[in-house]
Coordinates of C-alpha atoms in Angstrom, one line a residue:
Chain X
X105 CA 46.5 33.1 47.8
X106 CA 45.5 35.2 45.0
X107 CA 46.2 38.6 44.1
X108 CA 45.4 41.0 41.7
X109 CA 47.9 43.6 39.9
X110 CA 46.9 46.7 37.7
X111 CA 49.8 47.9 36.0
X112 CA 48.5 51.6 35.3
X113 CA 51.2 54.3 35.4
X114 CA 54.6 52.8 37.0
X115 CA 56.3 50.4 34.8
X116 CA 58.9 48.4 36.8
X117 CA 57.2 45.3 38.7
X118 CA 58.9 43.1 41.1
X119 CA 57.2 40.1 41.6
X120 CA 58.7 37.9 44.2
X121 CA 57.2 35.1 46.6
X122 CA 58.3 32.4 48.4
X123 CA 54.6 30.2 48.7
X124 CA 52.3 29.0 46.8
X125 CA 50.4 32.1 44.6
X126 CA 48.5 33.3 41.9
X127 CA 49.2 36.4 40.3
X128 CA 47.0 38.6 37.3
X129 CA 48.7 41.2 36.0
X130 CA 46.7 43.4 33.8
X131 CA 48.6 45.2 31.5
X132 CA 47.5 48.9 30.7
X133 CA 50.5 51.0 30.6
X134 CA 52.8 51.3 27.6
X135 CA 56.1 49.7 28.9
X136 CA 56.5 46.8 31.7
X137 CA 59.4 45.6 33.0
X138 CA 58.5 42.5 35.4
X139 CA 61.5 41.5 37.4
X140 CA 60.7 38.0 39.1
X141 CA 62.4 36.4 42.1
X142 CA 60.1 33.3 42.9
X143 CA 61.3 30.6 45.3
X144 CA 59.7 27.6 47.4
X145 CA 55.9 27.3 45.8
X146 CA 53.5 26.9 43.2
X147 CA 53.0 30.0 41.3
X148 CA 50.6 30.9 38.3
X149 CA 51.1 34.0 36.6
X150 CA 48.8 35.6 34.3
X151 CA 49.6 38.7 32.2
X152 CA 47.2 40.3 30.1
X153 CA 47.5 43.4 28.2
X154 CA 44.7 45.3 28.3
X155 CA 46.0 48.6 26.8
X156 CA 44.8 50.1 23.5
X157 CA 48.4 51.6 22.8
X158 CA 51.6 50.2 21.6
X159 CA 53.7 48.3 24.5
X160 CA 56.7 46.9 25.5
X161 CA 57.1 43.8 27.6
X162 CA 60.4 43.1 29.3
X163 CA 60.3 40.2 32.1
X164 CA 63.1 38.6 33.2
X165 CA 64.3 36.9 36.6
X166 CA 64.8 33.3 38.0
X167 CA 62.4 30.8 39.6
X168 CA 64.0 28.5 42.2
X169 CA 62.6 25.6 43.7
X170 CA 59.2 26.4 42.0
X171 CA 56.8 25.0 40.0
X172 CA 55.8 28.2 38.1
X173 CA 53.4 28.4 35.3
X174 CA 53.0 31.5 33.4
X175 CA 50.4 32.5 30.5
X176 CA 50.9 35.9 28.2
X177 CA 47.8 36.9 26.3
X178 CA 48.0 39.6 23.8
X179 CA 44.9 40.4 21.7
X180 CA 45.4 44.2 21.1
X181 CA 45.0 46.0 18.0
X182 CA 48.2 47.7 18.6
X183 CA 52.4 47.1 18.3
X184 CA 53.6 44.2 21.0
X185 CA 57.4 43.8 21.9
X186 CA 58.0 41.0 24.4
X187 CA 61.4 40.1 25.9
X188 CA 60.9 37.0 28.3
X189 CA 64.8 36.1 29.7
X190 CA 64.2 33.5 32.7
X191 CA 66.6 31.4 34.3
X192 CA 65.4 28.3 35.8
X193 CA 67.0 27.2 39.4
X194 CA 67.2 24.3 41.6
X195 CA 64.7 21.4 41.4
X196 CA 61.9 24.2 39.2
X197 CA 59.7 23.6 36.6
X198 CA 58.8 26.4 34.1
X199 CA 55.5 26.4 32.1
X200 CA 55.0 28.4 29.8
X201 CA 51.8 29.1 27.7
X202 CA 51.5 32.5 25.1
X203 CA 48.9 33.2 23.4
X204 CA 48.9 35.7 20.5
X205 CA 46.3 37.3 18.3
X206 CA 47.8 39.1 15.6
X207 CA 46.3 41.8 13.0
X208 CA 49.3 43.9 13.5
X209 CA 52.7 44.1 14.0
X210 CA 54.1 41.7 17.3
X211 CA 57.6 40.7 18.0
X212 CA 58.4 38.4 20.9
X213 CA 61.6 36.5 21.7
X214 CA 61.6 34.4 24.4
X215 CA 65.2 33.1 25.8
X216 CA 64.6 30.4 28.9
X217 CA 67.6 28.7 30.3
X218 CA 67.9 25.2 32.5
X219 CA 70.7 26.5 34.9
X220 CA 71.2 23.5 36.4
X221 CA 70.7 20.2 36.6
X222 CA 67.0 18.6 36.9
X223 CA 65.0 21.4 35.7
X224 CA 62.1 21.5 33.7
X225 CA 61.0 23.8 30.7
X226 CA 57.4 23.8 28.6
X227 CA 56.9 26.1 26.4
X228 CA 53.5 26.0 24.6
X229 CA 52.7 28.7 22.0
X230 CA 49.3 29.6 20.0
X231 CA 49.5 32.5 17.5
X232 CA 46.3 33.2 15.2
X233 CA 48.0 35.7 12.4
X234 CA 45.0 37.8 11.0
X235 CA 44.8 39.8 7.7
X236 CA 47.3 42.8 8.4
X237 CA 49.3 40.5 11.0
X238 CA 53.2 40.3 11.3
X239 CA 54.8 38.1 13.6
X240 CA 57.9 37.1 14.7
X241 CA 58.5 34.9 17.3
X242 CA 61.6 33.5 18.2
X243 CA 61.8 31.0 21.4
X244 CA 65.3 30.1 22.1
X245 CA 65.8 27.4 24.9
X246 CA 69.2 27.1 26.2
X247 CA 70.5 24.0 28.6
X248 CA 74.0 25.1 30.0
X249 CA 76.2 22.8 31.0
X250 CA 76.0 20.7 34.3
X251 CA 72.5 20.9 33.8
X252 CA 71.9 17.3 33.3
X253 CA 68.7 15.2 33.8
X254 CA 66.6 18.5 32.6
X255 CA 64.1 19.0 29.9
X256 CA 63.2 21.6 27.5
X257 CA 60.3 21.1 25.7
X258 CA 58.7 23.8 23.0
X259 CA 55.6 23.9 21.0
X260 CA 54.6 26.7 18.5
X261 CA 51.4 26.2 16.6
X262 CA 50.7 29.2 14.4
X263 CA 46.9 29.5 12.1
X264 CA 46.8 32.3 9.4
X265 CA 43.3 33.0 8.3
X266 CA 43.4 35.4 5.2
X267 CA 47.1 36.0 4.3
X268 CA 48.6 37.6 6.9
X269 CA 51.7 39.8 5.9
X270 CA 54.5 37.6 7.6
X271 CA 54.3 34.9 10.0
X272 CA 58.4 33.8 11.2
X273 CA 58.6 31.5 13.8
X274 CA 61.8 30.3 14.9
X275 CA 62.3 27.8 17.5
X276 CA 66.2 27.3 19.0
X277 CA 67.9 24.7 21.0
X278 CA 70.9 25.3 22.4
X279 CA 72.1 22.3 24.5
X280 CA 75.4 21.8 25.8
X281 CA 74.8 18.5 28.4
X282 CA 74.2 15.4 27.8
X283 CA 71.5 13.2 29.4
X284 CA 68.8 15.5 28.9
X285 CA 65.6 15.6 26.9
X286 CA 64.9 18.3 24.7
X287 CA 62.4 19.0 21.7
X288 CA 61.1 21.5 19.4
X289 CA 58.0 21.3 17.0
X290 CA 56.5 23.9 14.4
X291 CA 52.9 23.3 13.0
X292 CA 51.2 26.2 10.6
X293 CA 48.4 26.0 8.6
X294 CA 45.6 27.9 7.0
X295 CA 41.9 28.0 7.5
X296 CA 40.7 24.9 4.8
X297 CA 38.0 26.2 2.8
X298 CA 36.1 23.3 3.0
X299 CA 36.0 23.1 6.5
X300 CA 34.1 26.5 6.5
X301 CA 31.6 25.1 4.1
X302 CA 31.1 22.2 6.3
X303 CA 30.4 25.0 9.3
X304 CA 28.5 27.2 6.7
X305 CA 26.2 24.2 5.9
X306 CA 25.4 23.6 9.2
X307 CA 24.3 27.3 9.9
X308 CA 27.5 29.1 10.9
X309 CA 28.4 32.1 8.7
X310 CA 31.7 32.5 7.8
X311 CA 32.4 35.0 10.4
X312 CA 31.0 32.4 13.5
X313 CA 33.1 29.5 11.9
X314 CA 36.0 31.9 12.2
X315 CA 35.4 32.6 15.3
X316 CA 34.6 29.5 16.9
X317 CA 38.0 28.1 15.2
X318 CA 39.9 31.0 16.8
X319 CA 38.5 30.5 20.4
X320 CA 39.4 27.0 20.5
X321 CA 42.3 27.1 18.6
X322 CA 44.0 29.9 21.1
X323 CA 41.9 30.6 24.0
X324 CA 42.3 27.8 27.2
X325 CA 38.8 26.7 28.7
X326 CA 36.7 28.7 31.1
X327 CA 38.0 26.6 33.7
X328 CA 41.1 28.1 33.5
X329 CA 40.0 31.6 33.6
X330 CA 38.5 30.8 37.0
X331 CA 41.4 29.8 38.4
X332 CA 43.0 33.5 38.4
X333 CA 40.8 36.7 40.0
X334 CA 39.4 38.5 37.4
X335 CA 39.7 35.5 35.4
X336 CA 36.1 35.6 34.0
X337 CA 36.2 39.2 33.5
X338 CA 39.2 38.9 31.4
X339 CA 37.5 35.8 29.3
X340 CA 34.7 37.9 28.5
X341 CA 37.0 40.8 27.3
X342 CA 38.8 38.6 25.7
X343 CA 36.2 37.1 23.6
X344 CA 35.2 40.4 22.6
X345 CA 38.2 41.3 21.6
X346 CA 38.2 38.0 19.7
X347 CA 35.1 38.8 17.7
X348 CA 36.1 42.0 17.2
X349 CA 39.3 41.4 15.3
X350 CA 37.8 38.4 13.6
X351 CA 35.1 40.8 12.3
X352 CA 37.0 43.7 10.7
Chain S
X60 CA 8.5 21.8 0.0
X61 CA 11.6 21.6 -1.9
X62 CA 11.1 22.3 -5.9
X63 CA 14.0 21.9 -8.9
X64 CA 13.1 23.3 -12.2
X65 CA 15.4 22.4 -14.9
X66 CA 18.8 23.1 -13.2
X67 CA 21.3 23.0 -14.9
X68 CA 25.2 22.7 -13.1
X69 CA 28.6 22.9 -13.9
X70 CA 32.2 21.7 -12.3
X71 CA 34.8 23.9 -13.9
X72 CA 33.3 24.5 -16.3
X73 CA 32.3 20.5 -17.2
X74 CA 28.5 20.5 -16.8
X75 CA 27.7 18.1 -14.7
X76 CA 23.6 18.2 -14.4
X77 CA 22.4 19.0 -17.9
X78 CA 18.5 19.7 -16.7
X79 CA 17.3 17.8 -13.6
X80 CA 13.5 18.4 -12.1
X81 CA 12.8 17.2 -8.5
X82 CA 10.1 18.0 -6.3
X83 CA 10.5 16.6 -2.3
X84 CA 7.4 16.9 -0.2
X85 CA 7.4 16.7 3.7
X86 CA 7.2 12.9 4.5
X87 CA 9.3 11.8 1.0
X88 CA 12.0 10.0 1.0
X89 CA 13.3 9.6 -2.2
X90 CA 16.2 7.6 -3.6
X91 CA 18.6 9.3 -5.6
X92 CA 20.0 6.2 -7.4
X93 CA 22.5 5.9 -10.8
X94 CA 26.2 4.8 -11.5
X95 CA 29.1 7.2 -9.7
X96 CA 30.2 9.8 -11.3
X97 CA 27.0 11.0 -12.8
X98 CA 25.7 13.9 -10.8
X99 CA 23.8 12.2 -7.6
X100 CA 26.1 14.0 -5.1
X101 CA 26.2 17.0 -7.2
X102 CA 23.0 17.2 -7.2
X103 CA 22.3 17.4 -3.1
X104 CA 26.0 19.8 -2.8
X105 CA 24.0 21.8 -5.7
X106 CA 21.0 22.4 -3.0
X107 CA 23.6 23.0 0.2
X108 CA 25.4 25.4 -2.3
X109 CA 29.0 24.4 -1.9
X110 CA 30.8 27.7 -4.1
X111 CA 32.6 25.0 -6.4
X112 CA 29.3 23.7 -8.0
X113 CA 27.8 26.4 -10.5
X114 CA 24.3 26.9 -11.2
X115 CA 23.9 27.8 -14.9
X116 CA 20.7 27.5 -15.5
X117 CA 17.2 26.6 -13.9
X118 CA 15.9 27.3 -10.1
X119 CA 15.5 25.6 -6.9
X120 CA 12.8 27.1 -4.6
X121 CA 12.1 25.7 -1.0
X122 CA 8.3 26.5 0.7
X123 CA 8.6 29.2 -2.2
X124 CA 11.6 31.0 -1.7
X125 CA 14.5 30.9 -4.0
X126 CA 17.3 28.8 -2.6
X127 CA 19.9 29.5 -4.6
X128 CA 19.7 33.5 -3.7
X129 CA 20.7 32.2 -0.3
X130 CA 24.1 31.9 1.2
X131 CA 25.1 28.3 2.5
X132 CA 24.4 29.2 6.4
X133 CA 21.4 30.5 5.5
X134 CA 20.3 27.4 3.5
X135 CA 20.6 25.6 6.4
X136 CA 18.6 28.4 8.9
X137 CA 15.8 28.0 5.8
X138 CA 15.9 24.0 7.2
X139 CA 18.6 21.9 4.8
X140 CA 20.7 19.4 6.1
X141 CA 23.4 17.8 3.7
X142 CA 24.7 14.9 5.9
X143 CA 28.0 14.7 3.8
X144 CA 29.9 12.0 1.8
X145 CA 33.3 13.1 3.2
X146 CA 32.7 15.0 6.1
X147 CA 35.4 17.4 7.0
X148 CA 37.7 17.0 10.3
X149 CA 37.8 20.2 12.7
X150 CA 40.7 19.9 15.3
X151 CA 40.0 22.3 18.1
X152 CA 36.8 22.7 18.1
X153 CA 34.7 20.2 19.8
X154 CA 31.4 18.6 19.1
X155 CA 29.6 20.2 21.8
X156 CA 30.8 23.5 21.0
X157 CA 30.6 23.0 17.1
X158 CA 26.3 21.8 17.8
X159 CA 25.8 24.3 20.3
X160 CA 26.7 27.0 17.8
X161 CA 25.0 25.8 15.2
X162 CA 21.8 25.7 17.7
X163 CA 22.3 28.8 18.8
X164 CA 21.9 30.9 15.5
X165 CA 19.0 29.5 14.7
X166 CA 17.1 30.8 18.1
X167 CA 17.1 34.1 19.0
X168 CA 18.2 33.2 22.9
X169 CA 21.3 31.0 23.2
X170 CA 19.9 27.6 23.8
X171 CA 20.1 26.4 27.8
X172 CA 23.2 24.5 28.7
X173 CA 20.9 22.0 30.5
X174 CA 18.7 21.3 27.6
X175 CA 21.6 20.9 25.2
X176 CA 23.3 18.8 27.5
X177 CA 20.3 16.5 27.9
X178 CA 19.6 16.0 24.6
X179 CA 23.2 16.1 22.6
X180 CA 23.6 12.4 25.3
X181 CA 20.2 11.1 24.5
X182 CA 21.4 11.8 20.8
X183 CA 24.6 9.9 21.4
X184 CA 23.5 6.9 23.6
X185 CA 20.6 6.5 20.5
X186 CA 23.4 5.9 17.8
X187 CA 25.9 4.3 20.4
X188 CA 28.6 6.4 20.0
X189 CA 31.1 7.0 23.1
X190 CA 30.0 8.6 25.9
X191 CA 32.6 11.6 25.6
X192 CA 31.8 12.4 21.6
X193 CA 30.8 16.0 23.4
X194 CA 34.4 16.6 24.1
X195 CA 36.3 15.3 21.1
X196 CA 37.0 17.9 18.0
X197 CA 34.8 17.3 15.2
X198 CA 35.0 14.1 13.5
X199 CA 38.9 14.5 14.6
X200 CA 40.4 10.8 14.8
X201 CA 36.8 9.5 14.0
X202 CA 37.1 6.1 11.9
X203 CA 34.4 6.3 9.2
X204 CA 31.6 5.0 10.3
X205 CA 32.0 7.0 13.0
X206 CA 32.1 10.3 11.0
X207 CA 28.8 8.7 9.2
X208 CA 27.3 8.4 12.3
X209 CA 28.6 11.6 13.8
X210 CA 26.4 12.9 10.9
X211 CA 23.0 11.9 12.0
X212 CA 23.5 13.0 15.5
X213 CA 24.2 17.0 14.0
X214 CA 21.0 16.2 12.1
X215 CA 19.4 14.8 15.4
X216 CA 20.0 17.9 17.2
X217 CA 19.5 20.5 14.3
X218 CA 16.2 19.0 13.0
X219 CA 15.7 20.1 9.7
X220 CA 13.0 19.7 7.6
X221 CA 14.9 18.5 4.4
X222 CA 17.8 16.3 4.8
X223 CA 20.1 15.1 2.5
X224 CA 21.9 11.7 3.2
X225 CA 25.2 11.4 1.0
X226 CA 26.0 7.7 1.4
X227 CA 25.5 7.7 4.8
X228 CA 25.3 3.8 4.5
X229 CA 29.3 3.4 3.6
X230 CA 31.6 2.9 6.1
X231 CA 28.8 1.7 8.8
X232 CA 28.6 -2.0 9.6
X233 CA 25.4 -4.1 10.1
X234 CA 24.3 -3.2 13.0
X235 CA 25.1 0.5 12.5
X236 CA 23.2 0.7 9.5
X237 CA 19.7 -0.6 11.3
X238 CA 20.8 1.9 14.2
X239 CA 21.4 4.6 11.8
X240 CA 18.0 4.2 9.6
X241 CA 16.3 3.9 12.9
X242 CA 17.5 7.1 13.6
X243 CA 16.8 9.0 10.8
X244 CA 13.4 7.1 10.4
X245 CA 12.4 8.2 13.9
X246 CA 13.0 11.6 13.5
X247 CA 11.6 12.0 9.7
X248 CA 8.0 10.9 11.4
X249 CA 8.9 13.5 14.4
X250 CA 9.8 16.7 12.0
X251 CA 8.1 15.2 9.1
X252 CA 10.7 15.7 6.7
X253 CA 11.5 15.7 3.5
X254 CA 14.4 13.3 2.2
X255 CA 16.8 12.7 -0.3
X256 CA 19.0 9.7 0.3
X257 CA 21.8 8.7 -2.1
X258 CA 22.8 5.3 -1.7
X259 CA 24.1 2.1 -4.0
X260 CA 22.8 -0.7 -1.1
X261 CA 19.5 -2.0 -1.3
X262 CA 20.0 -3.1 2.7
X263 CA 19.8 0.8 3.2
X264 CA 16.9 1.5 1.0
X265 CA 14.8 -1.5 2.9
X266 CA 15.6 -0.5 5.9
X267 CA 14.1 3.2 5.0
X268 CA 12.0 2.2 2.3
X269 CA 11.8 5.6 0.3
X270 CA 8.5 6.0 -1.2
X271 CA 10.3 7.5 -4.6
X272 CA 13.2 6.8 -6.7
X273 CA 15.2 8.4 -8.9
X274 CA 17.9 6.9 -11.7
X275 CA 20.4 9.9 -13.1
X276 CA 22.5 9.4 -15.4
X277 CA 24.4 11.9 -17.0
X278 CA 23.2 14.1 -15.2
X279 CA 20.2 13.5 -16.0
X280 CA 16.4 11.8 -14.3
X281 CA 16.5 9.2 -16.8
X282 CA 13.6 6.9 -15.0
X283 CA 11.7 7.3 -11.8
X284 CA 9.2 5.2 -9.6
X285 CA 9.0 4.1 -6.3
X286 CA 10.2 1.3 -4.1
X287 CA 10.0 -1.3 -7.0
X288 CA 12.3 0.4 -9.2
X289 CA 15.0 0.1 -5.9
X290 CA 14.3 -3.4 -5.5
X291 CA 14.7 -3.8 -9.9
X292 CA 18.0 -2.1 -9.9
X293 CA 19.6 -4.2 -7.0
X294 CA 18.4 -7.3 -8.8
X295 CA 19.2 -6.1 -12.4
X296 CA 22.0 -3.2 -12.2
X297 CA 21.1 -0.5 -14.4
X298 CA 22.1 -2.1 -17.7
X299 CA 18.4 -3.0 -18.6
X300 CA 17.4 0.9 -18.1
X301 CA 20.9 1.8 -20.4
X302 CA 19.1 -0.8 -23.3
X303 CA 15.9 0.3 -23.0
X304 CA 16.3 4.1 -23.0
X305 CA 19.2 3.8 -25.7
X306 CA 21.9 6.1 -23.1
X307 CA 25.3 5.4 -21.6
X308 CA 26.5 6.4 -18.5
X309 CA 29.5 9.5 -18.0
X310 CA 32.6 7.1 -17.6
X311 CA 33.6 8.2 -14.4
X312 CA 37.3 10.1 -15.3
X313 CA 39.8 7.6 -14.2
X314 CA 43.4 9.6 -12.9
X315 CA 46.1 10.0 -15.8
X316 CA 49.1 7.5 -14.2
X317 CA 52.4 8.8 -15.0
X318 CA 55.3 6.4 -14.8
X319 CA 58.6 7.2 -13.4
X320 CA 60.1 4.5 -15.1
X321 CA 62.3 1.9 -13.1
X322 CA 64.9 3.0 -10.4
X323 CA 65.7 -1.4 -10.7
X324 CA 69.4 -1.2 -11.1
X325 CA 70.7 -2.6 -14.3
X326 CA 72.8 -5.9 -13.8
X327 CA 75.4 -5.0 -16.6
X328 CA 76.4 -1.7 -14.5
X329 CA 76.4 -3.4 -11.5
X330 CA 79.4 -5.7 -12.4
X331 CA 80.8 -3.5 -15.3

């Protein structure tokens, strides 16, 4: 079951289930808070800010004998605040993929917790940091006690093309069991000069290279987009969007 | 056709090419031949017009218009291909996407997915490579023979009219190699193309057999001829044309070695 959600005027969104769903939520109000009770399913969440304003993000909630996976896209122009506080209950699995274009100002903290034992967290993110861009992300994974036999997982890959202003990631681990599995990794890097002149020389300008290393660098593959309603609308905003910032 | 007048080129600020003249017609292939570190590679980055090469003085023109007014996409748009030495890794961005880009700014409507598809495997089962190439980043975890090879397929599917091999023979084994010139032999008589081929194997050169040849040294065309001269320098190295013609090669700059000394621990403070 799919189902569609435009977030226009009213800014408080619970989203609670208890089977098997796909959610897109398309951002286009200034402040969301997303309260999320989701039990007994498979659930993929999309949330895309559309909006050309400043916004604010809030979600928090718990997920309980779910398999959720949940993907944030931001690739405004504007200010982006994101507090993501999720608890993760009995026998779940949390995925989570954020992806971030950045040619302005964008904080985001995310603060997952395994509340008990045999629970699983991913957390994958992608941030491209643009000329003007400022970032700060902070992803703080916390396993409380009890919670043995869980894992906590989290990836943040950040690519600066053209000195951005500040790029601070800051990946945290709190554990306080033993017998579980936890990991954190960093990776940033610039755009290598030479591998533009090896796209240059085979016809891409340096605005296409650019590009074509941005998309696959952050965006997932049209398959994914297909899965959600709306998804392929969204892709094609998206790239837009994409070349748009990558051509200013 | 591809015309060099008295270039002249410079590496921070070391001139490399001190005043080279070259003229490639469709269906040349010419051997670009000498000891390393003497301007051969230069030489075909000169053309492509990587940014860290500087032209000084002289002109390159190509079916009369003047090369080196033209950006480096553009250069290859105009028909260049420069099938690198050291070709550079792209993580992310896969083959398929990486040629289908490149394909599609050189036609005004994006190429069909079907066609690309169809050809970019024919490409790939021609030089052998693994059937999901498409779908791995470019030349990312490619060994490099592979990278060599990977290459010729971009120049299989972008069909210029001049191409410029930059050792494309190291790093590729036997069999490779006859794939390889195959390759590139079947698609010079298809496009009928121009080529410059840098290479220091006469296995290469009879597989292709270039019908010119080139010797720089010091930057410089020092002798020229055709297939003989090839087949005189893998007999005789290039000693006899350094005799003759009363020049030495640029000593290729060997790194400075600094020594740390010896962390070894000294007996006498051991038992002191």
């Amino acid at each position: 079951m799919s189902k569609v959600l435009e977030i226009l005027d009213e800014n408080v969104v619970h989203l609670s289930a208890k089977k098997d769903e796909t959610f897109t939520l398309i951002l286009n109000s200034p402040k969301l808070v997303l309260d999320y009770a989701l039990e007994d399913g498979f659930y993929k969440i999309l949330i895309y800010n559309r909006g050309d304003f400043d916004v604010e993000v809030f979600d928090q909630g718990f997920i309980k004998n779910a398999n959720v996976e949940i993907t944030y896209l931001e690739l405004s122009s504007f200010k982006y605040l994101q507090k993501s506080h999720l608890s993760i209950l009995d026998h779940s699995s949390l995925t989570i993929h954020s992806i971030y274009l950045i040619n302005t100002y964008k904080e985001i903290h995310f603060d997952i917790v395994n509340k008990v034992a045999h629970t699983d967290v991913s957390i994958d993110n992608s941030a491209v940091c643009l000329k003007n861009g400022e970032l700060s992300l902070k992803v703080e994974g916390t396993i409380v006690k009890g919670a043995h036999g869980s894992t906590h997982y989290q990836r943040s890959h950040c690519l600066t093309v053209e000195k951005p202003k500040k790029a601070f990631v800051a990946p945290i681990l709190n554990i306080d069991e033993n017998d579980v599995k936890a990991s954190h990794s960093l990776s940033s890097g610039t755009i290598d000069e030479e591998v533009l002149y090896y796209m240059n020389a085979r016809g891409l300008t340096r605005t296409n290279a650019i590009l074509l290393m941005i998309q696959s660098y952050l965006l997932p593959d049209e398959a994914f987009f297909k899965t959600f309603e709306k998804g392929e609308e969204i892709l094609k905003e998206v790239e837009g969007k994409v070349l748009a910032l990558c051509s200013m | 056709m591809l015309v060099i007048k008295d270039l002249h080129v410079s590496v921070e600020d070391k001139e490399i090419l001190k005043g080279l003249d070259l003229v490639v017609k469709p269906l040349e292939i010419h051997a670009i031949m000498g000891p390393n570190g003497n301007g051969k590679s230069t030489l075909l980055q000169t053309i492509m017009g990587n940014p860290n090469y500087v032209v000084t003085k002289g002109s390159i023109t190509y079916n009369g218009q003047d090369v080196l007014a033209m950006s480096v996409d553009e250069r290859s748009k105009a028909g260049l291909f420069l099938a690198m030495q050291y070709p550079k890794e792209i993580p992310g961005v896969t083959n398929s996407d990486f040629l289908r880009a490149a394909m599609n700014v050189r036609s005004e409507k994006p190429v069909s997915l079907f066609k690309f598809i169809k050809e970019m495997d024919k490409s790939i089962t021609k030089l052998k490579m693994k059937e999901d190439l498409a779908h791995r980043f470019v030349n990312d975890g490619f060994s490099g023979g592979e990278k060599k090879r990977n290459e010729i397929l971009q120049m299989m599917m972008l069909k210029p009219s001049i191409a410029m091999l930059d050792e494309i023979d190291s790093g590729l084994d036997v069999d490779a190699i006859k794939l390889v010139s195959d390759a590139i032999l079947d698609l010079y008589k298809e496009e009928e193309m121009g080529l410059l081929v840098v290479s220091h194997y006469e296995r290469f050169f009879t597989m292709i057999h270039p019908t010119h040849a080139h010797v720089i040294v010091d930057g410089k065309i020092v002798c020229e001829g055709d297939y003989e001269l090839v087949e005189k320098i893998d007999t005789d190295g290039y000693d006899w044309l350094y005799k003759e013609l009363n020049i030495r090669p640029k000593e290729q700059e060997k790194p400075l070695v600094y020594s740390l000394g010896t962390c070894a621990n000294n007996k006498r403070n051991l038992y002191e």
